[in-house]
Coordinates of N, CA and C and ligand atoms in Angstrom, one line a residue:
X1 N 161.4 91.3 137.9 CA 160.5 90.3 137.3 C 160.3 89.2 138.4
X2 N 159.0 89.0 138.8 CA 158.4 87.9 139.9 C 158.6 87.0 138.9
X3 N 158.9 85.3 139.6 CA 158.7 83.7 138.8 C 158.2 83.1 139.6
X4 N 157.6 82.7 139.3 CA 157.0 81.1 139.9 C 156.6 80.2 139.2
X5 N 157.8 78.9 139.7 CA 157.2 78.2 138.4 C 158.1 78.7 136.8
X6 N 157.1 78.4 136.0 CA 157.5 78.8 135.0 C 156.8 79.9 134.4
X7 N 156.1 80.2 135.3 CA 155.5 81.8 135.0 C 156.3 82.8 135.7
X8 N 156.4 83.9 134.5 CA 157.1 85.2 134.8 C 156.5 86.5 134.7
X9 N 156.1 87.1 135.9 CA 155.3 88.1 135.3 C 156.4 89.6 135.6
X10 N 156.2 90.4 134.7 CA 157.3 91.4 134.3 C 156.3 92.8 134.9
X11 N 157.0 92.9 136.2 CA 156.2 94.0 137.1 C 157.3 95.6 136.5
X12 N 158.0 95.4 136.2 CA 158.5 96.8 135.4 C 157.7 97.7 135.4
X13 N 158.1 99.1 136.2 CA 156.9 100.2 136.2 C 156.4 100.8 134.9
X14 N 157.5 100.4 133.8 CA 156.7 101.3 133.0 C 156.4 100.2 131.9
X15 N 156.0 98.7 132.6 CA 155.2 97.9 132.0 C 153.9 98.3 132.4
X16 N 154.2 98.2 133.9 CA 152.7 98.7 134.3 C 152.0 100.1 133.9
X17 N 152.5 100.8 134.0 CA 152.2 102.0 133.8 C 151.4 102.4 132.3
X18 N 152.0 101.4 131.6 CA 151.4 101.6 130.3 C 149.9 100.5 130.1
X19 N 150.3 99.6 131.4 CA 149.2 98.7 131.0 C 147.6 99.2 131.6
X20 N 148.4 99.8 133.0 CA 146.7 100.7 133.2 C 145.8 101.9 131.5
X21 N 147.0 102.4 131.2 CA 146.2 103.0 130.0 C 145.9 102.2 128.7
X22 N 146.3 100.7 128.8 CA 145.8 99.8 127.9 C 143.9 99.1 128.6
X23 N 144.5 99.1 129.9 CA 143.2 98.7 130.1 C 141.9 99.7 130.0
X24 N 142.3 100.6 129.9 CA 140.8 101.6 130.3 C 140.2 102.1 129.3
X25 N 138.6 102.1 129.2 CA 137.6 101.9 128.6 C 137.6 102.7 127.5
X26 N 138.7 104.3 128.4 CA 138.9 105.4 127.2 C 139.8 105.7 126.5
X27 N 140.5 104.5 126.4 CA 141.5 104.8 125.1 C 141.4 103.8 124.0
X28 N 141.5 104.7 122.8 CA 140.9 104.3 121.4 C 142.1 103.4 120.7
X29 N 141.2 102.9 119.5 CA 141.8 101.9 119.1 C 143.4 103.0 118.5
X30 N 143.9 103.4 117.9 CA 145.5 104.5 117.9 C 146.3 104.4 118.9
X31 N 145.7 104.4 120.2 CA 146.7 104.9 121.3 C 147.1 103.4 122.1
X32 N 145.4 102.7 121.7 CA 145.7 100.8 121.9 C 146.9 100.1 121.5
X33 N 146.8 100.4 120.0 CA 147.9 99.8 119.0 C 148.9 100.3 119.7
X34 N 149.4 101.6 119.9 CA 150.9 102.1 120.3 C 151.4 101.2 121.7
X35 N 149.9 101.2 122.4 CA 150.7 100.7 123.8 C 150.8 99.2 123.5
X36 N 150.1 98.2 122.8 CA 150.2 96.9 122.5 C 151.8 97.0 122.3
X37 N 151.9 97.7 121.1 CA 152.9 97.6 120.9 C 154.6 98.0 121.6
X38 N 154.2 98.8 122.7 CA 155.5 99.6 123.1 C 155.5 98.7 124.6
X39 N 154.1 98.1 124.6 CA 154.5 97.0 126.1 C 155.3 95.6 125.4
X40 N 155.2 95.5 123.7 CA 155.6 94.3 123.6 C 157.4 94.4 123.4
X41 N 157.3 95.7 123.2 CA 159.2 96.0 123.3 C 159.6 95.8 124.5
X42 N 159.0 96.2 125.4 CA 159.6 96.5 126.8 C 159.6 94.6 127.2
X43 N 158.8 93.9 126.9 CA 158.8 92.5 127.6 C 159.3 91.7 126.8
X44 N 159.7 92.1 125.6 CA 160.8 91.3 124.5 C 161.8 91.3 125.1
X45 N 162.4 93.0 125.7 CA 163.7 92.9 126.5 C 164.1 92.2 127.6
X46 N 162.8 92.0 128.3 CA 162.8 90.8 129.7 C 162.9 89.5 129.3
X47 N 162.0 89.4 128.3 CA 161.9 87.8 127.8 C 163.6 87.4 127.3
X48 N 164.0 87.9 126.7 CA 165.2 87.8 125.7 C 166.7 87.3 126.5
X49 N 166.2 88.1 128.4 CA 167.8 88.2 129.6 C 168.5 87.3 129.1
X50 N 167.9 85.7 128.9 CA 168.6 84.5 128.9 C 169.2 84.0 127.6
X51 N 169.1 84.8 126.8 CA 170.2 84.8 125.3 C 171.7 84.7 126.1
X52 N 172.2 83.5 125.5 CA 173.7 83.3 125.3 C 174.5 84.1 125.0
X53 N 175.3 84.8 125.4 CA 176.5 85.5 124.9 C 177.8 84.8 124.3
X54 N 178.5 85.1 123.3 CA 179.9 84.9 123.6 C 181.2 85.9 123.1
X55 N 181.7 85.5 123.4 CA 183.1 86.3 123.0 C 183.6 86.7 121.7
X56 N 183.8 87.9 121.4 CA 184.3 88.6 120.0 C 185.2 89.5 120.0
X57 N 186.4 89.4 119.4 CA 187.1 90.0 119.5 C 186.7 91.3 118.3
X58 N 187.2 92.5 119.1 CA 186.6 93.7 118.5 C 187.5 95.2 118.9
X59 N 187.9 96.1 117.3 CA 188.5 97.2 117.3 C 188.5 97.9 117.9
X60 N 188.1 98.9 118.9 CA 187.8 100.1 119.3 C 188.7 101.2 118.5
X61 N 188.4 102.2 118.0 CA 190.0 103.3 117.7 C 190.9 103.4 118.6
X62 N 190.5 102.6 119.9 CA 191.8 102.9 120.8 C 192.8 101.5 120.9
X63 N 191.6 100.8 120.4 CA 192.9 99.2 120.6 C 191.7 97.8 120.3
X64 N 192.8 97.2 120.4 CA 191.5 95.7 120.5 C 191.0 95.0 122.1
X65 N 189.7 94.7 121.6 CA 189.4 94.0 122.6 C 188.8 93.0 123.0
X66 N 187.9 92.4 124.1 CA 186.8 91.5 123.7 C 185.8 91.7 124.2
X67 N 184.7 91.7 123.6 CA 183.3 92.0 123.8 C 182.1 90.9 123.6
X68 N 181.0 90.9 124.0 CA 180.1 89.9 123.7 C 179.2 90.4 122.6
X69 N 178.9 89.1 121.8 CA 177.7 89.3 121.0 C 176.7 88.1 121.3
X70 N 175.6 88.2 120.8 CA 174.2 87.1 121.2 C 174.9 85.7 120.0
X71 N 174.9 84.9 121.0 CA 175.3 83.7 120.7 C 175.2 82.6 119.4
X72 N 174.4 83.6 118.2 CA 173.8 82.9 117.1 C 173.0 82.0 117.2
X73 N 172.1 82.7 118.3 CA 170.8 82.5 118.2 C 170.0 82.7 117.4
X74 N 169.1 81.8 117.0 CA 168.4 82.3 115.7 C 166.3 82.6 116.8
X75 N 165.8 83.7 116.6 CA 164.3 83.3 116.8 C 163.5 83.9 116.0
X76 N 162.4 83.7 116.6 CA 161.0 82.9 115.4 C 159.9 83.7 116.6
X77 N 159.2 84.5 116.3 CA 157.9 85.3 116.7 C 156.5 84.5 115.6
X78 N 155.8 84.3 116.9 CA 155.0 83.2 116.0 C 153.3 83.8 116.9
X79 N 152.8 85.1 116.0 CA 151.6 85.5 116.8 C 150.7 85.1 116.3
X80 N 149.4 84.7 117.7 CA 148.3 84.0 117.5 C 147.2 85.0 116.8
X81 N 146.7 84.9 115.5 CA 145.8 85.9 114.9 C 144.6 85.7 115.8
X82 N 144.0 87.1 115.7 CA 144.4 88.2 115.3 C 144.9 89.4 116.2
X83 N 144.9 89.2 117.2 CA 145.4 90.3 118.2 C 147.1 90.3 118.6
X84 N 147.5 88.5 118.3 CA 149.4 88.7 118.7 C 149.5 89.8 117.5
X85 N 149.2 90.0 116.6 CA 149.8 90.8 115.6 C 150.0 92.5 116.2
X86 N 149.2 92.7 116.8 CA 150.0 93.5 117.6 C 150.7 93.8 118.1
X87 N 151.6 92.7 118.7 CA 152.7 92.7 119.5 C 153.8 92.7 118.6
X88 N 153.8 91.9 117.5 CA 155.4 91.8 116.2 C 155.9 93.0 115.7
X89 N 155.7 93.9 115.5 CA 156.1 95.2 115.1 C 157.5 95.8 116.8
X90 N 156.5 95.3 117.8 CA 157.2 95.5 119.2 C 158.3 94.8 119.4
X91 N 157.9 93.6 118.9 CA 159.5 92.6 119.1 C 160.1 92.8 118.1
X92 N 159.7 93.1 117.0 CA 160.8 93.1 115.8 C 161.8 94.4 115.8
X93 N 161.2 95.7 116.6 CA 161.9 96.7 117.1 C 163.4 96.2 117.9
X94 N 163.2 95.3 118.8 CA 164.2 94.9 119.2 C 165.2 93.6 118.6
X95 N 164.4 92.6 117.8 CA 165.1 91.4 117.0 C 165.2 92.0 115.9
X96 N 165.1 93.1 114.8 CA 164.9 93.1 113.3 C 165.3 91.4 112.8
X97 N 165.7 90.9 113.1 CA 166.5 89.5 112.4 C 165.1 88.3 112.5
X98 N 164.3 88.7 113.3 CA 163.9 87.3 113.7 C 162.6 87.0 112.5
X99 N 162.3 85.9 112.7 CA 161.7 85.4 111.4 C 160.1 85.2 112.3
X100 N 158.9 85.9 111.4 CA 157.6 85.8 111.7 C 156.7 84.7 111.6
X101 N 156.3 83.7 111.7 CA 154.9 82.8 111.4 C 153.5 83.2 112.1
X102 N 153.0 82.7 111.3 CA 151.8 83.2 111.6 C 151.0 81.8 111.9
X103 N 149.9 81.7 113.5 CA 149.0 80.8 113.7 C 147.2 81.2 113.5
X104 N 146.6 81.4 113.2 CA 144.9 82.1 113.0 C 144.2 80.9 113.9
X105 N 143.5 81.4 115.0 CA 142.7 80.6 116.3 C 142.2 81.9 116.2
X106 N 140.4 81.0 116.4 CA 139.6 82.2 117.3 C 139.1 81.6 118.1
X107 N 138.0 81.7 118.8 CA 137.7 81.0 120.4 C 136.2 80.8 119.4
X108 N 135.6 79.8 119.3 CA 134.3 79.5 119.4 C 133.1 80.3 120.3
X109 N 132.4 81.1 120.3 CA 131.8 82.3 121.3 C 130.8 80.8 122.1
X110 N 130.4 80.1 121.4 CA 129.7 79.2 122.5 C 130.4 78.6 123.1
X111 N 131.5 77.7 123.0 CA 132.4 77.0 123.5 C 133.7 77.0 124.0
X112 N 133.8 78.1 123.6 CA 135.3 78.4 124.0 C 136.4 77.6 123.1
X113 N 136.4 77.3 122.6 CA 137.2 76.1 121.9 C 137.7 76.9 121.0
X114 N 139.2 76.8 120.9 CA 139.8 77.3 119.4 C 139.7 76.5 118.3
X115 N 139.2 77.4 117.1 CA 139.3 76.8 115.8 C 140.0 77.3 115.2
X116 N 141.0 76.9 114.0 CA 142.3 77.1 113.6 C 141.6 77.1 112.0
X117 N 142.4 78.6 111.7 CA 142.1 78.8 110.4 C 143.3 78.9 109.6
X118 N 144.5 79.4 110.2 CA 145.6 79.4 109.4 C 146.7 79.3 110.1
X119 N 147.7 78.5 109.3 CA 149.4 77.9 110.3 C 150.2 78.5 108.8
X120 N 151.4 79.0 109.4 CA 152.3 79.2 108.2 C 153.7 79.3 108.9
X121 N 154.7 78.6 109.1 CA 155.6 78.9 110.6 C 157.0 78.9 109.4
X122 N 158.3 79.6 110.2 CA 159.3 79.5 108.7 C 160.0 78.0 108.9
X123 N 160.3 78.3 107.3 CA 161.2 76.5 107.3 C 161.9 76.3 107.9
X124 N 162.9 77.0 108.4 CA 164.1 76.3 109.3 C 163.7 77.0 110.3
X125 N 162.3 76.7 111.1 CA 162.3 76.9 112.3 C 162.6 75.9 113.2
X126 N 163.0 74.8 113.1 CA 164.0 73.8 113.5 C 165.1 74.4 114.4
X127 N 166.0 75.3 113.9 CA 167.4 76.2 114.0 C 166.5 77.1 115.0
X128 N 165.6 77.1 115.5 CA 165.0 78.6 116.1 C 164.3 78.3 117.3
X129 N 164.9 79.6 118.3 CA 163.6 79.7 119.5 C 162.8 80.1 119.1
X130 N 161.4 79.8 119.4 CA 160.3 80.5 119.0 C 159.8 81.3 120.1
X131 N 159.1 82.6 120.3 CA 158.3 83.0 121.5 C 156.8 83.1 120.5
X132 N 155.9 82.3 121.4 CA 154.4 82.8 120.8 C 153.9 84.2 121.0
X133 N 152.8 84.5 120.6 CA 152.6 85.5 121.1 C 151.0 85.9 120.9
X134 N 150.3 86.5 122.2 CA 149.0 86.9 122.1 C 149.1 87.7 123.7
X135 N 148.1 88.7 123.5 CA 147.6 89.4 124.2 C 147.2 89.1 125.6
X136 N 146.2 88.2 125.1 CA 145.6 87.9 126.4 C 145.3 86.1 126.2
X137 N 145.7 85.7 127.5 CA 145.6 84.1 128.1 C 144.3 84.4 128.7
X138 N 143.3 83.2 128.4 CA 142.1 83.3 129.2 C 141.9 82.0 129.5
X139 N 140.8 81.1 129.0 CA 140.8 79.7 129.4 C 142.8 79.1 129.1
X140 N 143.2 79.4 128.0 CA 144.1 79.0 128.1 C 144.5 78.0 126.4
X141 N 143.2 77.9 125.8 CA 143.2 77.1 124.8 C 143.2 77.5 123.6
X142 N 143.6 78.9 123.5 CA 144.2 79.5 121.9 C 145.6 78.8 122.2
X143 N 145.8 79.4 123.5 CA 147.9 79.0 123.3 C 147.9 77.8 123.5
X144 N 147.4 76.5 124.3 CA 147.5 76.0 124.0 C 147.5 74.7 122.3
X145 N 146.9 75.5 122.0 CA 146.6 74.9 120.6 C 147.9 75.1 119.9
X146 N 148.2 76.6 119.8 CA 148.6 77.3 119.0 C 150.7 76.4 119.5
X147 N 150.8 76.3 120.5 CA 152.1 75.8 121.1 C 152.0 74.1 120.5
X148 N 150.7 73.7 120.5 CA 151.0 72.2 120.1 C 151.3 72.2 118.5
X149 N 150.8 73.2 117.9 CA 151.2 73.4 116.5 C 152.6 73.2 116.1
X150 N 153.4 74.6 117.1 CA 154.7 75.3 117.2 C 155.3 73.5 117.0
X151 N 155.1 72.9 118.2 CA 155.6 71.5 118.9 C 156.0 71.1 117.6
X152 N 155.0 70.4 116.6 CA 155.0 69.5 115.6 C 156.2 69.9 114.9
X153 N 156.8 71.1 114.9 CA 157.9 72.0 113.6 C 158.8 71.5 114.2
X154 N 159.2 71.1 115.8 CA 160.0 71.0 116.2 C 161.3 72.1 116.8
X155 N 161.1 73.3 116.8 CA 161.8 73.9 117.6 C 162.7 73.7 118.1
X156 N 163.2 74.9 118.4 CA 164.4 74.8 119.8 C 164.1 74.8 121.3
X157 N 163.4 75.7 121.0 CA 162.4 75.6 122.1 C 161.4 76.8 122.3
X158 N 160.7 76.8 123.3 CA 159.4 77.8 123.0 C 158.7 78.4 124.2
X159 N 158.3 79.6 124.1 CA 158.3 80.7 125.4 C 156.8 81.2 124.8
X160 N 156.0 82.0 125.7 CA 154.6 82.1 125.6 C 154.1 83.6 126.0
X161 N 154.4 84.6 124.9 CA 154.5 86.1 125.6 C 153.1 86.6 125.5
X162 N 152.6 86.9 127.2 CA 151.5 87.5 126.8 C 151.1 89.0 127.7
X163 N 149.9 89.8 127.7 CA 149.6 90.6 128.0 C 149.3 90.7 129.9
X164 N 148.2 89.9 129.7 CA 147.2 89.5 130.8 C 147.0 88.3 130.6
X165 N 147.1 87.6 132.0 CA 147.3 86.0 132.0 C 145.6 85.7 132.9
X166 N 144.9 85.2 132.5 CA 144.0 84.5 133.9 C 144.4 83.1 134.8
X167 N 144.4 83.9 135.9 CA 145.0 82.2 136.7 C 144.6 80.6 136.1
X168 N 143.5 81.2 135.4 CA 142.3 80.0 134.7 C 143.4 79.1 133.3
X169 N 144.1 80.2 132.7 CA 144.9 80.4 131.8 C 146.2 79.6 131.9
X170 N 146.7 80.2 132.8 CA 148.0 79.6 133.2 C 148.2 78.2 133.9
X171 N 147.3 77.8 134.8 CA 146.8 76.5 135.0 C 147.1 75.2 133.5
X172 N 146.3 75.6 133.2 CA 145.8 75.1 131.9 C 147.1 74.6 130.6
X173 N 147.8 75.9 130.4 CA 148.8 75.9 129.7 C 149.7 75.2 130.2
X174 N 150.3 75.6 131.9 CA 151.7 75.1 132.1 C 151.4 73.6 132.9
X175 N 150.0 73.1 132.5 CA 150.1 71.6 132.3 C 150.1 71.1 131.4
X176 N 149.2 71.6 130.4 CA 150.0 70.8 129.4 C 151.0 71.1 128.8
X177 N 151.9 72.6 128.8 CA 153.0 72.3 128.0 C 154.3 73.0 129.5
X178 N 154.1 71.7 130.3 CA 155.2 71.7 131.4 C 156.9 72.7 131.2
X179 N 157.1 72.3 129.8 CA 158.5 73.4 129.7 C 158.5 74.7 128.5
X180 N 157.4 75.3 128.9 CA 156.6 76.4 128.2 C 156.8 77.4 129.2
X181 N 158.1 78.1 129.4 CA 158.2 79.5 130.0 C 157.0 80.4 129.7
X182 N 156.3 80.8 130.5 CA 155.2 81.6 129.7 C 155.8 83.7 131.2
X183 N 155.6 84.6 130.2 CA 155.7 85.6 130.4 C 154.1 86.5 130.4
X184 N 153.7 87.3 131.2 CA 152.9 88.2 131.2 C 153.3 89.4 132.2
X185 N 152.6 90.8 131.7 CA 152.6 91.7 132.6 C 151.8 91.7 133.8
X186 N 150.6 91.0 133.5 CA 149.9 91.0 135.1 C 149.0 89.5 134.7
X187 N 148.8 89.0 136.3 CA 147.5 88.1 136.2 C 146.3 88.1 137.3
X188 N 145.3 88.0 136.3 CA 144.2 88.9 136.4 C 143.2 88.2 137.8
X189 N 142.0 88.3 138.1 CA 141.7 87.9 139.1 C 140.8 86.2 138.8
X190 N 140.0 86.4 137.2 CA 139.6 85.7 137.2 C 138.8 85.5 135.7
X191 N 137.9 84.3 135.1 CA 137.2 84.5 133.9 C 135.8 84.6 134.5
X192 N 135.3 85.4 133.5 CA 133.8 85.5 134.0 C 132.6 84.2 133.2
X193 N 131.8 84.2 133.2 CA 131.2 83.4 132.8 C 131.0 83.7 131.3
X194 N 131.7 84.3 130.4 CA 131.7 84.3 129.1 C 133.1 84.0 128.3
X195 N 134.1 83.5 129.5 CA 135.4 83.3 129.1 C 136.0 84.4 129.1
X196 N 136.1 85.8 129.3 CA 136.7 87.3 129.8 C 137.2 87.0 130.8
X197 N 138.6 88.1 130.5 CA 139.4 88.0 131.8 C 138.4 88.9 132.9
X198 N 138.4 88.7 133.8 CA 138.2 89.8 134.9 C 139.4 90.6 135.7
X199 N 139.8 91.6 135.7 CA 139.0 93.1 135.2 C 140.0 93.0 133.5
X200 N 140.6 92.9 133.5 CA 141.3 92.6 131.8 C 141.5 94.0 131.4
X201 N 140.8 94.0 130.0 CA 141.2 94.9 129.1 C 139.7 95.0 128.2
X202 N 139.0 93.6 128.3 CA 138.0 94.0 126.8 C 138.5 92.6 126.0
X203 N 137.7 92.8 125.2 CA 138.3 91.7 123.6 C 139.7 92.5 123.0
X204 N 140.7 92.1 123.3 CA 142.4 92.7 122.8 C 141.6 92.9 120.9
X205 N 141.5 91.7 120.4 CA 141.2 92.0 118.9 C 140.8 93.0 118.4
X206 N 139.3 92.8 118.9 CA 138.9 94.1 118.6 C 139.0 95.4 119.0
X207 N 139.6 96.2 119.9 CA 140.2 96.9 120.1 C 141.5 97.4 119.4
X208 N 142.4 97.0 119.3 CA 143.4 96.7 118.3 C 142.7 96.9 116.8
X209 N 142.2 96.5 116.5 CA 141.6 96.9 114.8 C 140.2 97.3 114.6
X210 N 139.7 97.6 116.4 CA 138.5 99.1 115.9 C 137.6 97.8 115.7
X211 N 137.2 96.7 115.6 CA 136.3 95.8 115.0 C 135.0 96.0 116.4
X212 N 134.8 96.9 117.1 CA 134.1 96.9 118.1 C 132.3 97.0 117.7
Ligands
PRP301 C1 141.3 86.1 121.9 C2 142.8 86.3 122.3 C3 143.3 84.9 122.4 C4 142.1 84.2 122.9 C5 142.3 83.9 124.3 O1 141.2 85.9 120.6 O2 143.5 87.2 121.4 O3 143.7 84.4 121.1 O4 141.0 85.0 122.7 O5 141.3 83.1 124.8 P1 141.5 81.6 125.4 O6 142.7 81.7 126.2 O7 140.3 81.3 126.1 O8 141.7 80.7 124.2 P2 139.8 85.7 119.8 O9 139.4 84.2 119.9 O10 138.8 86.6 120.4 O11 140.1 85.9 118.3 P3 140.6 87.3 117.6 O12 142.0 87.6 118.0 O13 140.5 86.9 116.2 O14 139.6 88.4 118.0
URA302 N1 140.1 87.2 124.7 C1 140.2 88.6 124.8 O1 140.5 89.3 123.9 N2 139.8 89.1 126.0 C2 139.5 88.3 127.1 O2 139.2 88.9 128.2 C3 139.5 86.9 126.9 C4 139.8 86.4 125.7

C-alpha cells in the first residue's frame, strides 16, 4: 500500500486486477456488483491493518495460551447512496458486527453540488469508527458533505473508502477534512468537463443497478 499524506492507495494486484474488469465498458451490471463488491473486501482488509489488538488468554486442546483479539472496537460503515451500497455487503463480509448508516447525496448534473436526501447514522455511533464509503471521489463534494454529516454525530473517528479517487477529489477532501484518512485503489488522471473521472469507470450508480 503507497501513502502520502493521508491518502492511501491500495496497489494490491488483485485489487487491481479486478479493477481493470470493473472499469471496462463490457462488463455488465452482475459481474459490476460482484467486483464492487469483492474489491470492497479486499480494501476493508487494508483499511482495517490499524485495529488494536490485545491480549486473551485462550485454550487450545493442547494447553493454554495467549492470543490476540481486535481491541473492542466498535465500527460503523456509513455508504454514500446510491452507489457506497455497493461496497457494505464487501465490508460486512469481513466485520459481520459492524453497524450500517445510511447518507443519500446526489451531485446536481448542473452544478455539481451535492444535495442530501437522506441521513440515518446508528445511535451510539459515538462508541464507533466510522469508514464512509462511495465508489468514486470526483470533485470531492459528495464526501465531503457526507463526512461533515458523520462530524456532527461525533465519532471516534473517520476514514474515507473509495474506488477511484480524482486528484481534483482528494485535494478537496483532505482540506477540508485534514484528519480524514482517505483510502482508494487508484487515482485517476483527471475530471472532465462534466465532473467524470478521466479514464474512471462511468457513473458507479448506474452501473451497479443497471439504471443506464
Ligand atoms: C456519484 C458517486 C459519488 C459522487 C461523486 O454519485 O457515487 O457519490 O457522484 O462525485 P463528487 O465527488 O463530484 O461529489 P451520484 O451523484 O451520481 O449519485 P448516485 O450514486 O445516486 O448515482
Ligand atoms: N460519479 C461517478 O459515478 N462517476 C464519475 O466519474 C464521477 C462521479
Amino acid at each position: 500500500m503507497q501513502k502520502n499524506e493521508n491518502v492511501f492507495v491500495m496497489d494490491h494486484p488483485l485489487i487491481q486486477h479486478k479493477l481493470t474488469f470493473l472499469r471496462d465498458e463490457a462488463t455488465g451490471t452482475k459481474n459490476f456488483r460482484e467486483l464492487v463488491s469483492e474489491i470492497a473486501t479486499l480494501m476493508c482488509y487494508e483499511a482495517t491493518r490499524d485495529l488494536p489488538l490485545m491480549d486473551v488468554e485462550t485454550a487450545t486442546p493442547m494447553e493454554k495460551t495467549t492470543t490476540k483479539v481486535i481491541a473492542g472496537r466498535k465500527l460503523a460503515f456509513v455508504p454514500i447512496l446510491r452507489a457506497g451500497l455497493g461496497m457494505v455487503d464487501g465490508m460486512l463480509n469481513l466485520v459481520p458486527s459492524a453497524k450500517v448508516g445510511h447518507i443519500g447525496l446526489y451531485r446536481d448534473h448542473e452544478t455539481l453540488k451535492p444535495v442530501e436526501y437522506y441521513n440515518k447514522l446508528p445511535q451510539d455511533i459515538e462508541e464507533r469508527d466510522v469508514i464512509v464509503l462511495d465508489p468514486m471521489l470526483a470533485t470531492g463534494g459528495s464526501a465531503i458533505d457526507a463526512i461533515t454529516i458523520v462530524k456532527r454525530s461525533h465519532p471516534k473517528s473517520i476514514k474515507f473508502l473509495c474506488i477511484i479517487a480524482a486528484p481534483e477529489g482528494i485535494k478537496a477532501l483532505t482540506e477540508v477534512h485534514p484528519d480524514v484518512h482517505v483510502y482508494c485503489a487508484a487515482v485517476d488522471r483527471e475530471l472532465n468537463q462534466n465532473g467524470y473521472i478521466m479514464p474512471g469507470l462511468g457513473d458507479a450508480g448506474d452501473r451497479i443497478f443497471g439504471t443506464i
